[in-house]
Amino acid sequence: MKLLRYGEPGRERPGMLDAAGRIRDLGGVVEDIAGDVLTAAGLARLRALDAESLPQAAGRPRHGAAVGRVGKFICVGLNYSDHAAETGAAVPEQPILFMKATSAICGPDDDVVLPRGSVKSDWEVELGVVIGDLARDVPVERALEHVAGYLVVNDLSEREFQLEHGGQWVKGKSCDTFGPIGPWLVTRDEVPDPQDLAMSLAVNGYRYQDGNTRTMVFGVAELVSYISRYMSLHPGDIISTGTPPGVGLGQKPPVYLKPGDVMELQIAGLGRQRQRVVACP
């Protein structure tokens, strides 16, 4: 299944795509694409529906963030060895974890607003993992059983805030609109191998990132197991699993986002995003 949320910001409705790619409204079935709806039992209930019998959304509505009421937005740093090399960092021996504020989350095609004083805002296409059933200290071999599905994440980063303002990376990762997710959540059964997904990102038509999840240092199952050792993972929590090489920081000289730029990113089977960059009002 492909599940989504559509409509105006703050008033999104739950939906699913039918076989023809049309949005079907789930408002009469569930309140949101969130929480227990994402558990194995919740997804089984949606899978049993006849999509053709559901109301069709009118027109071409805005896509909101594909998951609502996200409790934790956990990111993994330097999880591609070639990305670590381009930033001059060593390949980590254990996953590097940091949090991204959930207030950064926005729709996949919403404008990205540069924060006040930003001069080093950067892009990062990433595979997002959405938790389904509660995961608490789960073994690697059973970790994927706790995954509801996958989606595209643009883990935007203000590098000056992240690296030059002291403290942890979270300051450079959490600006409003710095977490586009979607366009939809693709359930786990439709992604046979999360470690073989091509991914790319272009700015103004120039492709900077062109990678594949097979080059992750720590795969999805390892990450879910590892993180669940340190904190419980609840339905709707998102893990953003790291980015391949080609970020703006790694260019020579570095290239950063400016008002008017357009980012286009995609992951095979998970959909596309497109964001216009605008100045802080």
PDB file of C-alpha atoms in Angstrom:
ATOM      1  CA  MET A   1       0.000   0.000   0.000  1.00  0.00           C
ATOM      2  CA  LYS A   2       0.856   3.623  -0.457  1.00  0.00           C
ATOM      3  CA  LEU A   3      -0.566   5.740   2.362  1.00  0.00           C
ATOM      4  CA  LEU A   4      -0.550   9.525   2.439  1.00  0.00           C
ATOM      5  CA  ARG A   5      -1.984  12.655   3.944  1.00  0.00           C
ATOM      6  CA  TYR A   6      -3.410  15.376   1.717  1.00  0.00           C
ATOM      7  CA  GLY A   7      -4.965  18.802   1.987  1.00  0.00           C
ATOM      8  CA  GLU A   8      -4.077  22.185   3.421  1.00  0.00           C
ATOM      9  CA  PRO A   9      -1.382  22.468   6.122  1.00  0.00           C
ATOM     10  CA  GLY A  10      -2.811  21.534   9.499  1.00  0.00           C
ATOM     11  CA  ARG A  11      -5.987  20.123   7.915  1.00  0.00           C
ATOM     12  CA  GLU A  12      -4.605  17.065   6.130  1.00  0.00           C
ATOM     13  CA  ARG A  13      -6.838  14.053   5.557  1.00  0.00           C
ATOM     14  CA  PRO A  14      -5.692  10.418   5.498  1.00  0.00           C
ATOM     15  CA  GLY A  15      -5.619   8.708   2.125  1.00  0.00           C
ATOM     16  CA  MET A  16      -4.296   5.842   0.060  1.00  0.00           C
ATOM     17  CA  LEU A  17      -3.443   5.389  -3.586  1.00  0.00           C
ATOM     18  CA  ASP A  18      -5.562   3.037  -5.650  1.00  0.00           C
ATOM     19  CA  ALA A  19      -4.195   0.821  -8.429  1.00  0.00           C
ATOM     20  CA  ALA A  20      -4.436   3.710 -10.906  1.00  0.00           C
ATOM     21  CA  GLY A  21      -2.531   6.102  -8.640  1.00  0.00           C
ATOM     22  CA  ARG A  22      -5.598   8.105  -7.606  1.00  0.00           C
ATOM     23  CA  ILE A  23      -5.988   9.386  -4.061  1.00  0.00           C
ATOM     24  CA  ARG A  24      -8.751   7.657  -2.137  1.00  0.00           C
ATOM     25  CA  ASP A  25      -9.988   9.228   1.081  1.00  0.00           C
ATOM     26  CA  LEU A  26      -9.630   7.230   4.315  1.00  0.00           C
ATOM     27  CA  GLY A  27     -11.310   9.806   6.543  1.00  0.00           C
ATOM     28  CA  GLY A  28     -14.287   7.534   7.136  1.00  0.00           C
ATOM     29  CA  VAL A  29     -12.012   4.689   8.226  1.00  0.00           C
ATOM     30  CA  VAL A  30      -9.184   6.219  10.268  1.00  0.00           C
ATOM     31  CA  GLU A  31      -8.510   9.598  11.811  1.00  0.00           C
ATOM     32  CA  ASP A  32      -4.953   9.940  10.511  1.00  0.00           C
ATOM     33  CA  ILE A  33      -1.952   8.049   9.131  1.00  0.00           C
ATOM     34  CA  ALA A  34      -0.434   7.907  12.585  1.00  0.00           C
ATOM     35  CA  GLY A  35      -0.067   5.884  15.765  1.00  0.00           C
ATOM     36  CA  ASP A  36      -1.783   2.501  15.931  1.00  0.00           C
ATOM     37  CA  VAL A  37      -2.909   2.781  12.305  1.00  0.00           C
ATOM     38  CA  LEU A  38       0.718   1.941  11.457  1.00  0.00           C
ATOM     39  CA  THR A  39       0.913  -1.277  13.492  1.00  0.00           C
ATOM     40  CA  ALA A  40       0.643  -4.632  11.762  1.00  0.00           C
ATOM     41  CA  ALA A  41      -2.987  -4.896  12.873  1.00  0.00           C
ATOM     42  CA  GLY A  42      -3.789  -1.376  11.737  1.00  0.00           C
ATOM     43  CA  LEU A  43      -2.235  -1.896   8.315  1.00  0.00           C
ATOM     44  CA  ALA A  44      -4.011  -5.234   7.905  1.00  0.00           C
ATOM     45  CA  ARG A  45      -7.307  -3.431   8.407  1.00  0.00           C
ATOM     46  CA  LEU A  46      -6.479  -0.942   5.663  1.00  0.00           C
ATOM     47  CA  ARG A  47      -5.168  -3.661   3.358  1.00  0.00           C
ATOM     48  CA  ALA A  48      -8.523  -5.432   3.568  1.00  0.00           C
ATOM     49  CA  LEU A  49     -10.366  -2.404   2.163  1.00  0.00           C
ATOM     50  CA  ASP A  50     -11.585  -2.165  -1.414  1.00  0.00           C
ATOM     51  CA  ALA A  51      -9.830   1.031  -2.498  1.00  0.00           C
ATOM     52  CA  GLU A  52     -12.201   1.487  -5.427  1.00  0.00           C
ATOM     53  CA  SER A  53     -15.112   1.824  -2.989  1.00  0.00           C
ATOM     54  CA  LEU A  54     -13.543   4.759  -1.157  1.00  0.00           C
ATOM     55  CA  PRO A  55     -14.270   8.389  -2.119  1.00  0.00           C
ATOM     56  CA  GLN A  56     -11.826   9.851  -4.619  1.00  0.00           C
ATOM     57  CA  ALA A  57     -10.075  13.106  -3.718  1.00  0.00           C
ATOM     58  CA  ALA A  58     -11.030  15.948  -6.015  1.00  0.00           C
ATOM     59  CA  GLY A  59      -8.508  17.738  -8.204  1.00  0.00           C
ATOM     60  CA  ARG A  60      -4.782  17.688  -7.443  1.00  0.00           C
ATOM     61  CA  PRO A  61      -4.555  18.325  -3.698  1.00  0.00           C
ATOM     62  CA  ARG A  62      -1.378  19.208  -1.852  1.00  0.00           C
ATOM     63  CA  HIS A  63       0.510  16.282  -0.331  1.00  0.00           C
ATOM     64  CA  GLY A  64       1.178  16.782   3.354  1.00  0.00           C
ATOM     65  CA  ALA A  65       3.792  14.963   5.420  1.00  0.00           C
ATOM     66  CA  ALA A  66       3.030  11.277   4.843  1.00  0.00           C
ATOM     67  CA  VAL A  67       2.936  10.449   8.581  1.00  0.00           C
ATOM     68  CA  GLY A  68       1.153  12.469  11.228  1.00  0.00           C
ATOM     69  CA  ARG A  69       1.882  13.018  14.919  1.00  0.00           C
ATOM     70  CA  VAL A  70       5.487  11.793  14.647  1.00  0.00           C
ATOM     71  CA  GLY A  71       6.840  11.186  18.141  1.00  0.00           C
ATOM     72  CA  LYS A  72      10.560  10.909  17.376  1.00  0.00           C
ATOM     73  CA  PHE A  73      12.544  11.914  14.286  1.00  0.00           C
ATOM     74  CA  ILE A  74      15.857  10.095  14.691  1.00  0.00           C
ATOM     75  CA  CYS A  75      18.709  10.652  12.229  1.00  0.00           C
ATOM     76  CA  VAL A  76      21.839   8.657  11.505  1.00  0.00           C
ATOM     77  CA  GLY A  77      25.019  10.541  10.650  1.00  0.00           C
ATOM     78  CA  LEU A  78      27.796   9.503   8.258  1.00  0.00           C
ATOM     79  CA  ASN A  79      26.069   6.227   7.390  1.00  0.00           C
ATOM     80  CA  TYR A  80      27.551   6.038   3.881  1.00  0.00           C
ATOM     81  CA  SER A  81      31.307   5.561   3.791  1.00  0.00           C
ATOM     82  CA  ASP A  82      31.730   7.690   0.654  1.00  0.00           C
ATOM     83  CA  HIS A  83      29.749  10.520   2.275  1.00  0.00           C
ATOM     84  CA  ALA A  84      31.983  10.319   5.356  1.00  0.00           C
ATOM     85  CA  ALA A  85      35.009  10.590   3.058  1.00  0.00           C
ATOM     86  CA  GLU A  86      33.701  13.707   1.288  1.00  0.00           C
ATOM     87  CA  THR A  87      33.212  15.460   4.640  1.00  0.00           C
ATOM     88  CA  GLY A  88      36.668  14.390   5.899  1.00  0.00           C
ATOM     89  CA  ALA A  89      35.230  12.224   8.683  1.00  0.00           C
ATOM     90  CA  ALA A  90      36.114   8.670   9.655  1.00  0.00           C
ATOM     91  CA  VAL A  91      33.631   5.888   8.982  1.00  0.00           C
ATOM     92  CA  PRO A  92      31.861   5.349  12.326  1.00  0.00           C
ATOM     93  CA  GLU A  93      32.297   2.095  14.236  1.00  0.00           C
ATOM     94  CA  GLN A  94      28.799   2.460  15.712  1.00  0.00           C
ATOM     95  CA  PRO A  95      25.830   4.426  14.357  1.00  0.00           C
ATOM     96  CA  ILE A  96      25.967   8.157  15.045  1.00  0.00           C
ATOM     97  CA  LEU A  97      22.535   9.212  16.281  1.00  0.00           C
ATOM     98  CA  PHE A  98      20.970  12.625  16.655  1.00  0.00           C
ATOM     99  CA  MET A  99      17.468  14.012  16.778  1.00  0.00           C
ATOM    100  CA  LYS A 100      15.707  16.304  14.350  1.00  0.00           C
ATOM    101  CA  ALA A 101      12.862  18.344  15.833  1.00  0.00           C
ATOM    102  CA  THR A 102       9.453  17.146  14.645  1.00  0.00           C
ATOM    103  CA  SER A 103       8.524  20.801  14.063  1.00  0.00           C
ATOM    104  CA  ALA A 104      10.836  20.638  11.027  1.00  0.00           C
ATOM    105  CA  ILE A 105       8.471  18.208   9.279  1.00  0.00           C
ATOM    106  CA  CYS A 106       6.594  19.459   6.230  1.00  0.00           C
ATOM    107  CA  GLY A 107       5.070  18.181   3.007  1.00  0.00           C
ATOM    108  CA  PRO A 108       7.225  16.754   0.218  1.00  0.00           C
ATOM    109  CA  ASP A 109       6.596  19.641  -2.153  1.00  0.00           C
ATOM    110  CA  ASP A 110       6.277  22.498   0.325  1.00  0.00           C
ATOM    111  CA  ASP A 111       8.610  25.476   0.115  1.00  0.00           C
ATOM    112  CA  VAL A 112      11.827  25.197   2.125  1.00  0.00           C
ATOM    113  CA  VAL A 113      12.346  28.406   4.093  1.00  0.00           C
ATOM    114  CA  LEU A 114      15.932  29.419   4.791  1.00  0.00           C
ATOM    115  CA  PRO A 115      16.279  30.443   8.441  1.00  0.00           C
ATOM    116  CA  ARG A 116      17.346  33.964   9.391  1.00  0.00           C
ATOM    117  CA  GLY A 117      21.090  34.368   8.883  1.00  0.00           C
ATOM    118  CA  SER A 118      21.508  31.148   6.909  1.00  0.00           C
ATOM    119  CA  VAL A 119      24.472  31.037   4.531  1.00  0.00           C
ATOM    120  CA  LYS A 120      25.201  27.280   4.495  1.00  0.00           C
ATOM    121  CA  SER A 121      21.907  25.446   4.065  1.00  0.00           C
ATOM    122  CA  ASP A 122      22.402  22.045   2.448  1.00  0.00           C
ATOM    123  CA  TRP A 123      20.453  19.074   1.078  1.00  0.00           C
ATOM    124  CA  GLU A 124      20.473  15.340   1.921  1.00  0.00           C
ATOM    125  CA  VAL A 125      18.289  12.700   0.254  1.00  0.00           C
ATOM    126  CA  GLU A 126      17.669   9.868   2.722  1.00  0.00           C
ATOM    127  CA  LEU A 127      15.654   6.695   3.164  1.00  0.00           C
ATOM    128  CA  GLY A 128      13.153   7.148   5.967  1.00  0.00           C
ATOM    129  CA  VAL A 129      12.045   4.132   8.025  1.00  0.00           C
ATOM    130  CA  VAL A 130       8.651   4.376   9.729  1.00  0.00           C
ATOM    131  CA  ILE A 131       8.121   2.247  12.819  1.00  0.00           C
ATOM    132  CA  GLY A 132       4.968   0.097  13.030  1.00  0.00           C
ATOM    133  CA  ASP A 133       4.817  -2.161  16.076  1.00  0.00           C
ATOM    134  CA  LEU A 134       6.569  -1.082  19.266  1.00  0.00           C
ATOM    135  CA  ALA A 135      10.290  -1.946  19.162  1.00  0.00           C
ATOM    136  CA  ARG A 136      12.206  -2.293  22.396  1.00  0.00           C
ATOM    137  CA  ASP A 137      15.636  -3.977  22.362  1.00  0.00           C
ATOM    138  CA  VAL A 138      14.746  -6.114  19.339  1.00  0.00           C
ATOM    139  CA  PRO A 139      17.273  -8.513  17.734  1.00  0.00           C
ATOM    140  CA  VAL A 140      18.541  -7.728  14.234  1.00  0.00           C
ATOM    141  CA  GLU A 141      16.910 -10.797  12.718  1.00  0.00           C
ATOM    142  CA  ARG A 142      13.454  -9.602  13.832  1.00  0.00           C
ATOM    143  CA  ALA A 143      13.937  -5.869  13.465  1.00  0.00           C
ATOM    144  CA  LEU A 144      12.151  -5.477  10.119  1.00  0.00           C
ATOM    145  CA  GLU A 145       8.999  -6.966  11.658  1.00  0.00           C
ATOM    146  CA  HIS A 146       8.699  -3.655  13.516  1.00  0.00           C
ATOM    147  CA  VAL A 147       8.832  -1.527  10.363  1.00  0.00           C
ATOM    148  CA  ALA A 148       5.554  -0.206   8.920  1.00  0.00           C
ATOM    149  CA  GLY A 149       7.148   1.077   5.733  1.00  0.00           C
ATOM    150  CA  TYR A 150       9.480   3.499   4.019  1.00  0.00           C
ATOM    151  CA  LEU A 151       9.440   7.028   2.626  1.00  0.00           C
ATOM    152  CA  VAL A 152      11.656   9.723   1.143  1.00  0.00           C
ATOM    153  CA  VAL A 153      13.256  12.255   3.506  1.00  0.00           C
ATOM    154  CA  ASN A 154      15.139  15.430   2.653  1.00  0.00           C
ATOM    155  CA  ASP A 155      17.291  15.900   5.770  1.00  0.00           C
ATOM    156  CA  LEU A 156      18.083  19.554   5.213  1.00  0.00           C
ATOM    157  CA  SER A 157      20.939  20.971   7.251  1.00  0.00           C
ATOM    158  CA  GLU A 158      22.235  24.451   8.023  1.00  0.00           C
ATOM    159  CA  ARG A 159      25.937  23.606   8.199  1.00  0.00           C
ATOM    160  CA  GLU A 160      27.031  26.748  10.046  1.00  0.00           C
ATOM    161  CA  PHE A 161      24.395  26.141  12.718  1.00  0.00           C
ATOM    162  CA  GLN A 162      25.317  22.448  12.792  1.00  0.00           C
ATOM    163  CA  LEU A 163      29.112  22.667  12.887  1.00  0.00           C
ATOM    164  CA  GLU A 164      30.086  26.171  14.002  1.00  0.00           C
ATOM    165  CA  HIS A 165      27.556  27.129  16.667  1.00  0.00           C
ATOM    166  CA  GLY A 166      28.743  24.638  19.278  1.00  0.00           C
ATOM    167  CA  GLY A 167      26.989  21.714  20.893  1.00  0.00           C
ATOM    168  CA  GLN A 168      25.139  18.990  19.016  1.00  0.00           C
ATOM    169  CA  TRP A 169      24.070  18.783  15.374  1.00  0.00           C
ATOM    170  CA  VAL A 170      20.389  19.215  16.216  1.00  0.00           C
ATOM    171  CA  LYS A 171      20.542  23.027  15.849  1.00  0.00           C
ATOM    172  CA  GLY A 172      21.495  22.774  12.201  1.00  0.00           C
ATOM    173  CA  LYS A 173      18.951  20.061  11.464  1.00  0.00           C
ATOM    174  CA  SER A 174      15.766  21.353  13.042  1.00  0.00           C
ATOM    175  CA  CYS A 175      14.875  24.601  11.288  1.00  0.00           C
ATOM    176  CA  ASP A 176      11.236  24.876  10.244  1.00  0.00           C
ATOM    177  CA  THR A 177      10.597  23.128   6.865  1.00  0.00           C
ATOM    178  CA  PHE A 178      13.938  21.244   7.095  1.00  0.00           C
ATOM    179  CA  GLY A 179      12.209  17.845   7.195  1.00  0.00           C
ATOM    180  CA  PRO A 180      10.084  17.162   4.086  1.00  0.00           C
ATOM    181  CA  ILE A 181       8.725  13.583   4.214  1.00  0.00           C
ATOM    182  CA  GLY A 182       6.715  11.718   1.610  1.00  0.00           C
ATOM    183  CA  PRO A 183       4.958  11.923  -0.840  1.00  0.00           C
ATOM    184  CA  TRP A 184       3.637   8.697   0.675  1.00  0.00           C
ATOM    185  CA  LEU A 185       4.477   5.863   2.997  1.00  0.00           C
ATOM    186  CA  VAL A 186       5.124   2.630   1.085  1.00  0.00           C
ATOM    187  CA  THR A 187       4.363  -0.342   3.313  1.00  0.00           C
ATOM    188  CA  ARG A 188       7.104  -2.859   4.039  1.00  0.00           C
ATOM    189  CA  ASP A 189       5.559  -5.629   1.920  1.00  0.00           C
ATOM    190  CA  GLU A 190       6.077  -3.524  -1.214  1.00  0.00           C
ATOM    191  CA  VAL A 191       9.806  -3.003  -0.559  1.00  0.00           C
ATOM    192  CA  PRO A 192      11.411  -6.456  -0.839  1.00  0.00           C
ATOM    193  CA  ASP A 193      14.927  -5.199  -0.096  1.00  0.00           C
ATOM    194  CA  PRO A 194      15.456  -1.810   1.579  1.00  0.00           C
ATOM    195  CA  GLN A 195      19.196  -2.282   0.962  1.00  0.00           C
ATOM    196  CA  ASP A 196      18.842  -2.005  -2.810  1.00  0.00           C
ATOM    197  CA  LEU A 197      17.123   1.294  -3.516  1.00  0.00           C
ATOM    198  CA  ALA A 198      18.545   3.847  -5.951  1.00  0.00           C
ATOM    199  CA  MET A 199      18.329   7.433  -4.740  1.00  0.00           C
ATOM    200  CA  SER A 200      19.172  10.818  -6.232  1.00  0.00           C
ATOM    201  CA  LEU A 201      18.885  14.560  -5.675  1.00  0.00           C
ATOM    202  CA  ALA A 202      19.242  17.452  -8.116  1.00  0.00           C
ATOM    203  CA  VAL A 203      19.371  21.206  -7.545  1.00  0.00           C
ATOM    204  CA  ASN A 204      18.237  23.387 -10.447  1.00  0.00           C
ATOM    205  CA  GLY A 205      18.417  20.356 -12.714  1.00  0.00           C
ATOM    206  CA  TYR A 206      21.998  19.393 -11.811  1.00  0.00           C
ATOM    207  CA  ARG A 207      22.263  15.996 -10.158  1.00  0.00           C
ATOM    208  CA  TYR A 208      24.505  16.232  -7.103  1.00  0.00           C
ATOM    209  CA  GLN A 209      23.559  12.975  -5.373  1.00  0.00           C
ATOM    210  CA  ASP A 210      23.292   9.613  -7.108  1.00  0.00           C
ATOM    211  CA  GLY A 211      23.562   6.679  -4.708  1.00  0.00           C
ATOM    212  CA  ASN A 212      22.059   3.429  -3.501  1.00  0.00           C
ATOM    213  CA  THR A 213      21.093   2.161  -0.058  1.00  0.00           C
ATOM    214  CA  ARG A 214      23.325  -0.884  -0.610  1.00  0.00           C
ATOM    215  CA  THR A 215      26.325   1.270   0.381  1.00  0.00           C
ATOM    216  CA  MET A 216      25.007   2.028   3.874  1.00  0.00           C
ATOM    217  CA  VAL A 217      27.481   1.312   6.650  1.00  0.00           C
ATOM    218  CA  PHE A 218      24.648   0.099   8.899  1.00  0.00           C
ATOM    219  CA  GLY A 219      21.560  -1.325   7.200  1.00  0.00           C
ATOM    220  CA  VAL A 220      17.941  -0.778   8.160  1.00  0.00           C
ATOM    221  CA  ALA A 221      17.631  -3.900  10.326  1.00  0.00           C
ATOM    222  CA  GLU A 222      20.857  -3.069  12.167  1.00  0.00           C
ATOM    223  CA  LEU A 223      19.679   0.492  12.813  1.00  0.00           C
ATOM    224  CA  VAL A 224      16.247  -0.481  14.139  1.00  0.00           C
ATOM    225  CA  SER A 225      17.828  -3.067  16.444  1.00  0.00           C
ATOM    226  CA  TYR A 226      20.613  -0.733  17.595  1.00  0.00           C
ATOM    227  CA  ILE A 227      18.382   2.258  18.294  1.00  0.00           C
ATOM    228  CA  SER A 228      15.795   0.130  20.089  1.00  0.00           C
ATOM    229  CA  ARG A 229      18.487  -0.854  22.563  1.00  0.00           C
ATOM    230  CA  TYR A 230      18.737   2.742  23.765  1.00  0.00           C
ATOM    231  CA  MET A 231      15.110   3.878  23.471  1.00  0.00           C
ATOM    232  CA  SER A 232      11.752   2.354  22.668  1.00  0.00           C
ATOM    233  CA  LEU A 233      10.530   3.010  19.145  1.00  0.00           C
ATOM    234  CA  HIS A 234       6.813   3.714  18.869  1.00  0.00           C
ATOM    235  CA  PRO A 235       4.384   3.539  15.952  1.00  0.00           C
ATOM    236  CA  GLY A 236       5.009   6.497  13.662  1.00  0.00           C
ATOM    237  CA  ASP A 237       8.554   7.228  14.824  1.00  0.00           C
ATOM    238  CA  ILE A 238      10.848   7.915  11.867  1.00  0.00           C
ATOM    239  CA  ILE A 239      14.482   6.933  11.390  1.00  0.00           C
ATOM    240  CA  SER A 240      16.293   8.882   8.674  1.00  0.00           C
ATOM    241  CA  THR A 241      19.092   6.540   7.696  1.00  0.00           C
ATOM    242  CA  GLY A 242      21.813   8.783   6.285  1.00  0.00           C
ATOM    243  CA  THR A 243      22.756  10.235   2.912  1.00  0.00           C
ATOM    244  CA  PRO A 244      25.035   9.198   0.047  1.00  0.00           C
ATOM    245  CA  PRO A 245      27.792  11.523  -1.236  1.00  0.00           C
ATOM    246  CA  GLY A 246      27.087  14.687  -3.161  1.00  0.00           C
ATOM    247  CA  VAL A 247      25.928  17.114  -0.480  1.00  0.00           C
ATOM    248  CA  GLY A 248      26.702  20.796  -0.921  1.00  0.00           C
ATOM    249  CA  LEU A 249      29.287  20.744   1.877  1.00  0.00           C
ATOM    250  CA  GLY A 250      31.287  18.161  -0.074  1.00  0.00           C
ATOM    251  CA  GLN A 251      31.579  20.182  -3.290  1.00  0.00           C
ATOM    252  CA  LYS A 252      34.830  21.943  -4.126  1.00  0.00           C
ATOM    253  CA  PRO A 253      34.155  24.742  -3.423  1.00  0.00           C
ATOM    254  CA  PRO A 254      31.058  24.071  -1.287  1.00  0.00           C
ATOM    255  CA  VAL A 255      27.667  24.910  -2.808  1.00  0.00           C
ATOM    256  CA  TYR A 256      24.774  25.971  -0.615  1.00  0.00           C
ATOM    257  CA  LEU A 257      21.103  26.689  -1.162  1.00  0.00           C
ATOM    258  CA  LYS A 258      19.827  30.158  -2.003  1.00  0.00           C
ATOM    259  CA  PRO A 259      16.363  31.616  -2.597  1.00  0.00           C
ATOM    260  CA  GLY A 260      14.970  30.519  -5.934  1.00  0.00           C
ATOM    261  CA  ASP A 261      16.757  27.164  -6.024  1.00  0.00           C
ATOM    262  CA  VAL A 262      14.657  24.073  -6.728  1.00  0.00           C
ATOM    263  CA  MET A 263      15.492  20.666  -5.250  1.00  0.00           C
ATOM    264  CA  GLU A 264      14.171  17.464  -6.836  1.00  0.00           C
ATOM    265  CA  LEU A 265      14.807  14.130  -5.125  1.00  0.00           C
ATOM    266  CA  GLN A 266      13.612  10.558  -5.417  1.00  0.00           C
ATOM    267  CA  ILE A 267      14.103   7.010  -4.175  1.00  0.00           C
ATOM    268  CA  ALA A 268      13.187   4.083  -6.414  1.00  0.00           C
ATOM    269  CA  GLY A 269       9.670   2.875  -5.654  1.00  0.00           C
ATOM    270  CA  LEU A 270       9.084   5.482  -2.942  1.00  0.00           C
ATOM    271  CA  GLY A 271       8.243   8.544  -5.001  1.00  0.00           C
ATOM    272  CA  ARG A 272       9.590  12.020  -5.665  1.00  0.00           C
ATOM    273  CA  GLN A 273       9.819  15.338  -3.870  1.00  0.00           C
ATOM    274  CA  ARG A 274      10.225  18.870  -5.247  1.00  0.00           C
ATOM    275  CA  GLN A 275      10.907  21.905  -3.072  1.00  0.00           C
ATOM    276  CA  ARG A 276      11.444  25.561  -3.924  1.00  0.00           C
ATOM    277  CA  VAL A 277      13.820  27.446  -1.644  1.00  0.00           C
ATOM    278  CA  VAL A 278      12.567  30.785  -0.301  1.00  0.00           C
ATOM    279  CA  ALA A 279      14.019  33.439   1.972  1.00  0.00           C
ATOM    280  CA  CYS A 280      12.889  33.851   5.552  1.00  0.00           C
ATOM    281  CA  PRO A 281       9.975  36.335   5.565  1.00  0.00           C
TER     282      PRO A 281
END
